[in-house]
Coordinates of C-alpha atoms and ligand atoms in Angstrom, one line a residue:
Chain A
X1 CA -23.5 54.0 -83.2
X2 CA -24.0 52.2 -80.1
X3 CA -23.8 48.6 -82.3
X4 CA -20.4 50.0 -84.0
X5 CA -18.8 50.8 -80.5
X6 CA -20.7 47.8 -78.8
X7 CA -21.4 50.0 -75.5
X8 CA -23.6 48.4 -72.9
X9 CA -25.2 51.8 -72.4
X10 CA -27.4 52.4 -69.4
X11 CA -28.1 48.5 -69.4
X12 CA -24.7 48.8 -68.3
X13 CA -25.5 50.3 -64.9
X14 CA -29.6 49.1 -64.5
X15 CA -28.2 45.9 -63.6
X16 CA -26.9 45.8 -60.4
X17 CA -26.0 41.9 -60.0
X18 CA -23.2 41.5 -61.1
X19 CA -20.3 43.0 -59.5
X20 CA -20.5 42.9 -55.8
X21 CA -22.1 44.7 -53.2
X22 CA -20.0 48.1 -54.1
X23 CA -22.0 47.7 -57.4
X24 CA -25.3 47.3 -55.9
X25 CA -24.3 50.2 -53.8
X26 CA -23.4 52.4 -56.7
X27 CA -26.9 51.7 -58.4
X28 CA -28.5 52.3 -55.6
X29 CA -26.9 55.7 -55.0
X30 CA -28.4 56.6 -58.9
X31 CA -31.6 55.6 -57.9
X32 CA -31.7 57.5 -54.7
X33 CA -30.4 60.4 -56.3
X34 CA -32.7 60.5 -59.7
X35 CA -35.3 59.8 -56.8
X36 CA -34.4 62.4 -54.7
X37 CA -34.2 64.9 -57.8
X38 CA -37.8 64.0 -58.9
X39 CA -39.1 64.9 -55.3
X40 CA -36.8 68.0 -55.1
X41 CA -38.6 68.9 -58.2
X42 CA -42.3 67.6 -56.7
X43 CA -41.7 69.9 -53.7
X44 CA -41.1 72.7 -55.3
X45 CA -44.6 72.2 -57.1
X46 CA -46.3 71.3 -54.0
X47 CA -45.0 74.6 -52.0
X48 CA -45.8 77.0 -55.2
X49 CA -49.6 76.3 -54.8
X50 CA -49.7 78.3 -51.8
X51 CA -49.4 81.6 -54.1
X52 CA -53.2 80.2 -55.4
X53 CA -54.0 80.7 -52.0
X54 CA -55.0 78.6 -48.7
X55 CA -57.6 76.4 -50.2
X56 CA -55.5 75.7 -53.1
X57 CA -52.5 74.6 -50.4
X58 CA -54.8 72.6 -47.7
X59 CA -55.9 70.7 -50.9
X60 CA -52.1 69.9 -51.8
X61 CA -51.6 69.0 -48.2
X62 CA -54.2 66.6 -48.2
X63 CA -52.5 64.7 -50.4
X64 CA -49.8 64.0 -48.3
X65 CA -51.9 62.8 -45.9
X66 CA -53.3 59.9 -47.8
X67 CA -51.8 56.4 -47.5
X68 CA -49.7 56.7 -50.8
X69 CA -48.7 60.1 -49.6
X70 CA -46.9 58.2 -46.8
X71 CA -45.1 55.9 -48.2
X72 CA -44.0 58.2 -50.6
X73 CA -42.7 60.5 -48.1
X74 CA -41.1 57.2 -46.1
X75 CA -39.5 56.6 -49.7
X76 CA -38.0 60.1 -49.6
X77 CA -36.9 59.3 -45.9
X78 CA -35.2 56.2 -46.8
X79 CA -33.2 57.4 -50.0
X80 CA -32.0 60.8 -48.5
X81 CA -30.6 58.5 -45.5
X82 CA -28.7 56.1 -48.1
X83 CA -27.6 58.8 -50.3
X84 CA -26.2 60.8 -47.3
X85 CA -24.2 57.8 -45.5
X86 CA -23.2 56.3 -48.3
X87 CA -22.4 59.3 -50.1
X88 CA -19.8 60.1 -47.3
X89 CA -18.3 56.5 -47.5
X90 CA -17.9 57.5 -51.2
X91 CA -16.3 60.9 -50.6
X92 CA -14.0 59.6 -48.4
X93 CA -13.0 56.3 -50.5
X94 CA -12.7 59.1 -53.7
X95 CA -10.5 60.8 -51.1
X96 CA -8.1 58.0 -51.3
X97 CA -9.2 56.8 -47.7
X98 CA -10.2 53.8 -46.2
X99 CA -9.1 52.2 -50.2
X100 CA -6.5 49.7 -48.7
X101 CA -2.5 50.5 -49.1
X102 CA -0.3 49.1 -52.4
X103 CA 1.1 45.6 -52.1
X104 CA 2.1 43.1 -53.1
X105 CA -0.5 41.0 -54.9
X106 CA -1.0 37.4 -54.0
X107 CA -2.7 34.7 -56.4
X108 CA -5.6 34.3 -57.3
X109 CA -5.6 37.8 -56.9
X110 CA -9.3 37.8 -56.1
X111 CA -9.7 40.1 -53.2
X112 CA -9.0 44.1 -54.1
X113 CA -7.9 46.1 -51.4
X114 CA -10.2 48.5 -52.3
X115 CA -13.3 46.3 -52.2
X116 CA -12.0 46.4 -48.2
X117 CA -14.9 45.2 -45.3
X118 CA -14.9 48.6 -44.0
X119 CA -16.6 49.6 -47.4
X120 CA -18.7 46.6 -47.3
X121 CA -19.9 47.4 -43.9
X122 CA -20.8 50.9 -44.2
X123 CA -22.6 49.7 -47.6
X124 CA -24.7 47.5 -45.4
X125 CA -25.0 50.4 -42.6
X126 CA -26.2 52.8 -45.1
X127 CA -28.9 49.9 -46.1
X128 CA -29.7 49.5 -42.3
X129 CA -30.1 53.2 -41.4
X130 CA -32.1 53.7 -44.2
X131 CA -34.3 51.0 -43.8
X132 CA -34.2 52.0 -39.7
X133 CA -35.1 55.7 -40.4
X134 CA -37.9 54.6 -43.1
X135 CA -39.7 52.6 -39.9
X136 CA -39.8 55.2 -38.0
X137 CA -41.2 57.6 -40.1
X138 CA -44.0 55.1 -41.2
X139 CA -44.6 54.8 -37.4
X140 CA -44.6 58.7 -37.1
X141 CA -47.3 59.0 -39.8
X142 CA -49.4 56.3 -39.6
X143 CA -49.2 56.6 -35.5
X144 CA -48.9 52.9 -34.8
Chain B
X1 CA -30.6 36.8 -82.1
X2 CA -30.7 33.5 -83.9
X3 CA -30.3 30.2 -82.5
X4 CA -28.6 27.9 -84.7
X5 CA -29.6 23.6 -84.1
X6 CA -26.4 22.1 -81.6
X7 CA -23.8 20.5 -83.0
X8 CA -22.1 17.7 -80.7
X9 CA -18.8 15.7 -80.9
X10 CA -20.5 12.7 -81.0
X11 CA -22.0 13.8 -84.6
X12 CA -18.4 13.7 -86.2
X13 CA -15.9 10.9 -86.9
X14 CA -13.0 12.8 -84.6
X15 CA -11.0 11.3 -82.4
X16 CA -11.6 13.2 -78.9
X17 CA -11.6 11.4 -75.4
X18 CA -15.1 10.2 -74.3
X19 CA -15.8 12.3 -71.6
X20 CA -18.6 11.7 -68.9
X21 CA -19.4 15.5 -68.4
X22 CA -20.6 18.1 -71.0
X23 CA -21.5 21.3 -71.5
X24 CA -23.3 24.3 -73.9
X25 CA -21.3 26.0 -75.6
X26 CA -23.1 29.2 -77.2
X27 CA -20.6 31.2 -79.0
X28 CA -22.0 34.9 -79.9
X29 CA -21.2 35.2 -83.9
X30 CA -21.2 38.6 -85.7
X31 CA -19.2 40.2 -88.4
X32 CA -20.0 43.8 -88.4
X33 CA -18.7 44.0 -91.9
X34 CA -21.2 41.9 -93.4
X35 CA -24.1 41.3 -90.5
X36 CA -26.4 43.1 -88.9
X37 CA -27.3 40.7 -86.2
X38 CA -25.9 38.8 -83.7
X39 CA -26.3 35.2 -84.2
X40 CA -25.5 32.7 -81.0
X41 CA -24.0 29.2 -82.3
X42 CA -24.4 26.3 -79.6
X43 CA -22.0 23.3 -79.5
X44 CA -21.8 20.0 -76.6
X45 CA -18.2 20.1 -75.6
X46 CA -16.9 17.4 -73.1
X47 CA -15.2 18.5 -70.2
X48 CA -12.5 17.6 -67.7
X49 CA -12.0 19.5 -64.0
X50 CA -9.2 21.6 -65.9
X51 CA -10.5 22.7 -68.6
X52 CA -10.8 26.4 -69.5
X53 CA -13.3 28.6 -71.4
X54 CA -10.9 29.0 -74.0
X55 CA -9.8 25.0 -74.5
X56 CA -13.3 24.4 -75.2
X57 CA -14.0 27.0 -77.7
X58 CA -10.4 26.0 -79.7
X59 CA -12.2 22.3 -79.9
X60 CA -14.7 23.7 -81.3
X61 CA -12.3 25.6 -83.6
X62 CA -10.7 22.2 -84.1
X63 CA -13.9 20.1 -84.8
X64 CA -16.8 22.0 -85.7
X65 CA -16.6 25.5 -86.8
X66 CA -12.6 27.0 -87.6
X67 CA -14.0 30.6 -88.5
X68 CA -15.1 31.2 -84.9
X69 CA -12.9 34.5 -84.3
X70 CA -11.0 34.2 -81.1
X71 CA -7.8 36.0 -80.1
X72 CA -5.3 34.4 -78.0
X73 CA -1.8 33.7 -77.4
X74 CA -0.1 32.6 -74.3
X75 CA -3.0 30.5 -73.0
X76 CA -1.9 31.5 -68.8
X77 CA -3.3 34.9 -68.3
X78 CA -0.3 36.4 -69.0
X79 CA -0.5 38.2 -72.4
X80 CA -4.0 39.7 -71.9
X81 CA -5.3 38.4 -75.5
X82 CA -8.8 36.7 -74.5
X83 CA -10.9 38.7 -72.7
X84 CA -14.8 38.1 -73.3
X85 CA -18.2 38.3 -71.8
X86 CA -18.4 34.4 -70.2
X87 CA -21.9 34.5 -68.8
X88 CA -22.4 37.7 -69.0
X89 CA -19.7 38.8 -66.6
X90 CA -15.9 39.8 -68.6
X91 CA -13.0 37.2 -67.6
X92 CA -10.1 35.6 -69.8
X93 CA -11.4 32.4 -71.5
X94 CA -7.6 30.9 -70.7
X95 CA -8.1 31.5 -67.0
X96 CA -11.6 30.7 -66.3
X97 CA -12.5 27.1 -66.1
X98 CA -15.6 25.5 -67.3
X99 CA -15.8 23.3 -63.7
X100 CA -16.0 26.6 -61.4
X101 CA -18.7 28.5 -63.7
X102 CA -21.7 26.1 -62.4
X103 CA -23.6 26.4 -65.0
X104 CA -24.5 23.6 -67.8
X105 CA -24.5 26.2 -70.7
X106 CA -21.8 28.7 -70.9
X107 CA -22.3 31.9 -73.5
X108 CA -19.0 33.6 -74.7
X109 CA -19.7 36.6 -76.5
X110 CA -17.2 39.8 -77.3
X111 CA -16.6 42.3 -74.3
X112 CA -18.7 45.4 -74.1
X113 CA -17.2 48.7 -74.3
X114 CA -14.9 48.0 -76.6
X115 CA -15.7 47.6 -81.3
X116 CA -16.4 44.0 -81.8
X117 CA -14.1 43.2 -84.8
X118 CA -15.7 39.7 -85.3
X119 CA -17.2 37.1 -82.9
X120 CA -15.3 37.2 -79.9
X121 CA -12.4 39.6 -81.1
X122 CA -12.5 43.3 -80.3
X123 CA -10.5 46.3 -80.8
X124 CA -8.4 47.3 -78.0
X125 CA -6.8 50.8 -80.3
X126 CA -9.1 53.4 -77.7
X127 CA -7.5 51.7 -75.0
X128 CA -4.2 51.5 -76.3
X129 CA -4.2 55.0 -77.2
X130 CA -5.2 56.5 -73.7
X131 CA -3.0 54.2 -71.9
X132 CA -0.2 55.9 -74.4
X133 CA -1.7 59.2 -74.1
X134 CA -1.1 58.6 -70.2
X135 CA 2.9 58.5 -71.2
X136 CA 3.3 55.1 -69.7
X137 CA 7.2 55.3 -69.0
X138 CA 9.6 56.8 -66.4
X139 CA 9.9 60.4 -67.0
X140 CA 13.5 61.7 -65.7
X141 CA 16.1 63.8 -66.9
X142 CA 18.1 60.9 -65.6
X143 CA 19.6 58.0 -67.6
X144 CA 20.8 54.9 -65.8
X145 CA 23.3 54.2 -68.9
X146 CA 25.3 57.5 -68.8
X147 CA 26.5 59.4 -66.3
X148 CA 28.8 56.4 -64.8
X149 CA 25.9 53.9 -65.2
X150 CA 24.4 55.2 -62.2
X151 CA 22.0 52.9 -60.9
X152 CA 18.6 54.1 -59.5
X153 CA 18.4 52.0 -56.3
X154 CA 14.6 51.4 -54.6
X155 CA 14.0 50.2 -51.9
X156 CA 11.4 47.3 -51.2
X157 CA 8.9 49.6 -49.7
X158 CA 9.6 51.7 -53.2
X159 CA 8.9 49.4 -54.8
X160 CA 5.8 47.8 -53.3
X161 CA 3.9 51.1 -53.8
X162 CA 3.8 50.5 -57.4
X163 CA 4.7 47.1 -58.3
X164 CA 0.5 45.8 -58.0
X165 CA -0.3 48.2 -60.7
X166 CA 2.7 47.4 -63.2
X167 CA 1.2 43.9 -63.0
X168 CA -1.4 44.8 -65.8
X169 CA -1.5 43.1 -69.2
X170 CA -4.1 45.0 -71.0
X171 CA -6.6 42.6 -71.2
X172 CA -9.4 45.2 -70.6
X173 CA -11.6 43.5 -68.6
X174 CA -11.8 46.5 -66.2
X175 CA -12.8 48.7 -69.2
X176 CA -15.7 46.3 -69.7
X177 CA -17.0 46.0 -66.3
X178 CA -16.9 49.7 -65.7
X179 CA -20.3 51.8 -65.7
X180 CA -18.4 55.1 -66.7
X181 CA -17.4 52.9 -69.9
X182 CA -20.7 51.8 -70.9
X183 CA -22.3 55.4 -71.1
X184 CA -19.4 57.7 -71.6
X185 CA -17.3 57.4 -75.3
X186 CA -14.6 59.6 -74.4
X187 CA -14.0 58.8 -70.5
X188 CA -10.2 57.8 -70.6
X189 CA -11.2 54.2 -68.2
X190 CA -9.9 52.2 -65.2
X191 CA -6.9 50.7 -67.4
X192 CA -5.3 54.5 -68.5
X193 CA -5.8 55.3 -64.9
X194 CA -4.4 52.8 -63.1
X195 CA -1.1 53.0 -65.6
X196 CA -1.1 56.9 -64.8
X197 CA -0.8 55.7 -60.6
X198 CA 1.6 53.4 -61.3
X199 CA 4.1 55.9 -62.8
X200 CA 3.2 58.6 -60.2
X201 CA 3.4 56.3 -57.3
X202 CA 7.1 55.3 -59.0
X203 CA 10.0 57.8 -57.1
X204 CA 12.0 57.3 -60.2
X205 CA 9.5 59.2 -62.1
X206 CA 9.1 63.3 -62.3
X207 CA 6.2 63.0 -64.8
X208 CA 3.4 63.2 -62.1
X209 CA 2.3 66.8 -63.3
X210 CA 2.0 66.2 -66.6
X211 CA -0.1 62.9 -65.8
X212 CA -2.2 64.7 -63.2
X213 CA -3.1 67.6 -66.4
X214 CA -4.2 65.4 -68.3
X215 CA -6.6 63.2 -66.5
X216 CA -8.0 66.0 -64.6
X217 CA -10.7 66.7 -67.5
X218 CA -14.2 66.5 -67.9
X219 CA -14.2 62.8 -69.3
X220 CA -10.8 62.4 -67.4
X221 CA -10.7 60.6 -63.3
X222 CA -14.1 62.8 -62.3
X223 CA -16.2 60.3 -64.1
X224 CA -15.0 57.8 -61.9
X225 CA -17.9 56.8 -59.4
X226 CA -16.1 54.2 -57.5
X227 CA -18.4 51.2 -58.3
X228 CA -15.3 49.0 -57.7
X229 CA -16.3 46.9 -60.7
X230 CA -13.3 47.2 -62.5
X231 CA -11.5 45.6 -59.6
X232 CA -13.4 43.2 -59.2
X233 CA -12.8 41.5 -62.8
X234 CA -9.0 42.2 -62.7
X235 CA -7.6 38.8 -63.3
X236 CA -3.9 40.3 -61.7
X237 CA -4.5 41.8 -59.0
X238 CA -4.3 45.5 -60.3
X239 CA -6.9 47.2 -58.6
X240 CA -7.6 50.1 -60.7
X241 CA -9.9 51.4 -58.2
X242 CA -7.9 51.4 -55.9
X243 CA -5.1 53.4 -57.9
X244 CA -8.0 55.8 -59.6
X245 CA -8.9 57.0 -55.6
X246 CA -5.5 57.0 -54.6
X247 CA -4.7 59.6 -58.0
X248 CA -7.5 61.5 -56.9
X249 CA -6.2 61.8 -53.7
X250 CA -3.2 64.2 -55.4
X251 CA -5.5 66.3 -57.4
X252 CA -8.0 66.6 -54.1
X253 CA -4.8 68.2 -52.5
X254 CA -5.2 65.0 -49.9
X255 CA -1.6 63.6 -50.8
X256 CA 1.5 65.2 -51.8
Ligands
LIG301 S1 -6.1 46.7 -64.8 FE1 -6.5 44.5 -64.7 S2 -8.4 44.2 -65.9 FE2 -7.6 46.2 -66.4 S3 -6.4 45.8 -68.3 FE3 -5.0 45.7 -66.5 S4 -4.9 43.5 -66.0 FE4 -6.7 43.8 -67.3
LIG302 S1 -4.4 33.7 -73.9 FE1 -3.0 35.1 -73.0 S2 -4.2 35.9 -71.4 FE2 -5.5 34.4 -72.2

C-alpha cells in the first residue's frame, strides 16, 4: 500500500532537517509529547506501588534517587517546559495570530509570512527555557 | 535500489558544448506496472551557472536515455508540471538550478505523497479532486454579465487579502513536504486548504459556509500541525500555512 501511494510515512516526520527551524520545532513537540506520555504512564506505575505498602514505595523511591533517576526526571523537566511554551506559540499561530497578514508576494518568494521571526524566536525561547529549567533541576538533585 | 554503471557525454558521438563543470545526475527509475524496485540511473551532465534541474535531465532525455518519464511544460514555474524530490527536499526541476544546489551529485526522484506513475511522473487526481471538492470558484447569486453588466468593483486592499493565495499552480510541492501528508491518506492537504482561504478571504464570494463544513472534519484543517513545511517549498509565494491558520481562525470563532 504504502509503495502504491508512495507515502513517506513516519520517515516523513523522524527527520527533522529539512524544513526549517518550525520543522525541527514540530518534531520536537512529538517527541516531547510521546515522551511526556510514556512518563505520564511511568508515574502512574510508580505511585500504584504504594497500595503494596511502604516498603514496596521507599523501594520505588529509591529509584528516583539514583543518577539515571535524575536525569530522567531533568528529561521530564525539559520536555514538559518545551511542550508548554511552544505549545502556546502553536495555539496562538493555529489561532491565526502572530501568522503574518496577506500580501502581495514578491519574487523569489522565499520568505513566508508565516515562517515570521517572532515564531522563530519563541522556537529558540522554548529551546532556551527548556534547556534553562533542565539546569536547574540537575543542580537541585544532584546539589552542586 | 540498484546502481546502474555512469554514463557520460563524453562516451557518445553528440554534439554538446564542452563544458568545464559537471555534475551526477541519479535519476530514480521505477514503473510500478512492471517493477518492484526502484532502480537509481546515474549520468555526468555538463553545466553552465543557468542551468536548471530539469535542462539537465531533458539532455539526458536527448543523449542518453529518452524513456526517462518526466512531466513538464512551460519550463518557468508557471504551469506547476515538474515537481520532484531534488536531493531529497520537493522543488520544480525548471526553477531550481544545478549552480545553487552545492552539491556535485544531484538525485531526482518522484515526490512523496503523491502515486508515482513512472520515474519522475506522479499522479496529481487526489489533489485535484480535494482542491475541486473545496469548490474552487466565486460562489454568488450575482452575475457580472446580467443585470446591466454590473461590475463587482474591489478595492486594492480587497484584493491583496487574497491575491498571494490565487498565485498557486498546483505543482504540489506543499503536499509533499507536509507531515500530515506522509501519514494520513485521507487528510484533504495544504494545497485544498489554501484554495478554500483564497475564496473565503475573496468579498465577492458567499461560499465561506459551505467551505468551512467541509474542511472542518476529522481528516479535514485539524490535522494541520503547523510545521510550516509546506510554506517553505512553495515556489510562489502561497503560503498555505499561513492561509490554513488564518481558516482556522473562522472556525475557532477568532475572525468573523
Ligand atoms: S500552494 Fe504552492 S506548493 Fe502548494 S500547490 Fe500551490 S504553488 Fe504549489
Ligand atoms: S515546467 Fe512548468 S512549472 Fe516547471
Amino acid at each position: 500500500m504504502e509503495k502504491q501511494t508512495n507515502r513517506e510515512g513516519i520517515k516523513g516526520w523522524l527527520n527533522p532537517t529539512r524544513y526549517g527551524i518550525e520543522r525541527f520545532a514540530y518534531w520536537l513537540m512529538r517527541l516531547t509529547g510521546l515522551g511526556l506520555l510514556a512518563y505520564f504512564v511511568a508515574h502512574i506505575i510508580e505511585t500504584s506501588t504504594i497500595v503494596d505498602g511502604k516498603d514496596a514505595w521507599d523501594k520505588m523511591l529509591e529509584l528516583t534517587q539514583t543518577t539515571e533517576g535524575h536525569i530522567i526526571l531533568a528529561l521530564v523537566i525539559g520536555m514538559s517546559v518545551f511542550h508548554t511554551v511552544n505549545g502556546i506559540r502553536v495555539m496562538l499561530g493555529q489561532g491565526g495570530i502572530g501568522v503574518g497578514k496577506p500580501g502581495r508576494p514578491d519574487y523569489p518568494y522565499n520568505k513566508p509570512a508565516s515562517l515570521n521571526n517572532k515564531h522563530k524566536l519563541c522556537i529558540y525561547a522554548s529551546i532556551g527555557l527548556a534547556a534553562l529549567a533542565m539546569l536547574y533541576g540537575l543542580q537541585v538533585m544532584f546539589g552542586v | 535500489m540498484a546502481a546502474i554503471a555512469p554514463q557520460t557525454l563524453e562516451e557518445k558521438p553528440v554534439a554538446v558544448e564542452s563544458q568545464s563543470k559537471s555534475i551526477t545526475l541519479r535519476i530514480s527509475k521505477f514503473n510500478p506496472k512492471t517493477e518492484s524496485n526502484r532502480n537509481f540511473v546515474d549520468f555526468t551532465i555538463p553545466y553552465k551557472k543557468w542551468t536548471t534541474v530539469l535542462d539537465a535531465i531533458l539532455v539526458v532525455k536527448e543523449n542518453f536515455d529518452h524513456s526517462v518519464g518526466v512531466r513538464y511544460s512551460c519550463r518557468q514555474s508557471s504551469c506547476g508540471s515538474c515537481g520532484m524530490k531534488i536531493n531529497g527536499k520537493p522543488a520544480l526541476a525548471c526553477y531550481t538550478k544545478i549552480s545553487e544546489l552545492n552539491s556535485n551529485t544531484i538525485t531526482v526522484e518522484p515526490m512523496d505523497n503523491f502515486p508515482i506513475i513512472r520515474d519522475l511522473v506522479v499522479s496529481f487526481e487526489r489533489m485535484f479532486s480535494a482542491h475541486k471538492k473545496l469548490k474552487p470558484y466565486i460562489i454568488s447569486e450575482d452575475s457580472e454579465i446580467t443585470k446591466d453588466t454590473k461590475e463587482f468593483l474591489q478595492t486594492p486592499e480587497d484584493v491583496e487579502k487574497y491575491l498571494q493565495f490565487s498565485n498557486c499552480i498546483k505543482c504540489g510541492l506543499c503536499n509533499s513536504a507536509c507531515p500530515t501528508m506522509a501519514t494520513d491518506s485521507s487528510f484533504i492537504g495544504p494545497q485544498a486548504l489554501a484554495q478554500a482561504y483564497r475564496y473565503v478571504a475573496d468579498n465577492r464570494d458567499k461560499g465561506k459556509n459551505d467551505r468551512l463544513k467541509i474542511i472542518d472534519d476529522s481528516h479535514g484543517i485539524w490535522r494541520c500541525h503547523f510545521a510550516g513545511s509546506c510554506s517553505k517549498v512553495c515556489p510562489k509565494g502561497v503560503d498555505p500555512a499561513m492561509a490554513i491558520q488564518l481558516l482556522r481562525g473562522y472556525l475557532l470563532g477568532f475572525r468573523k
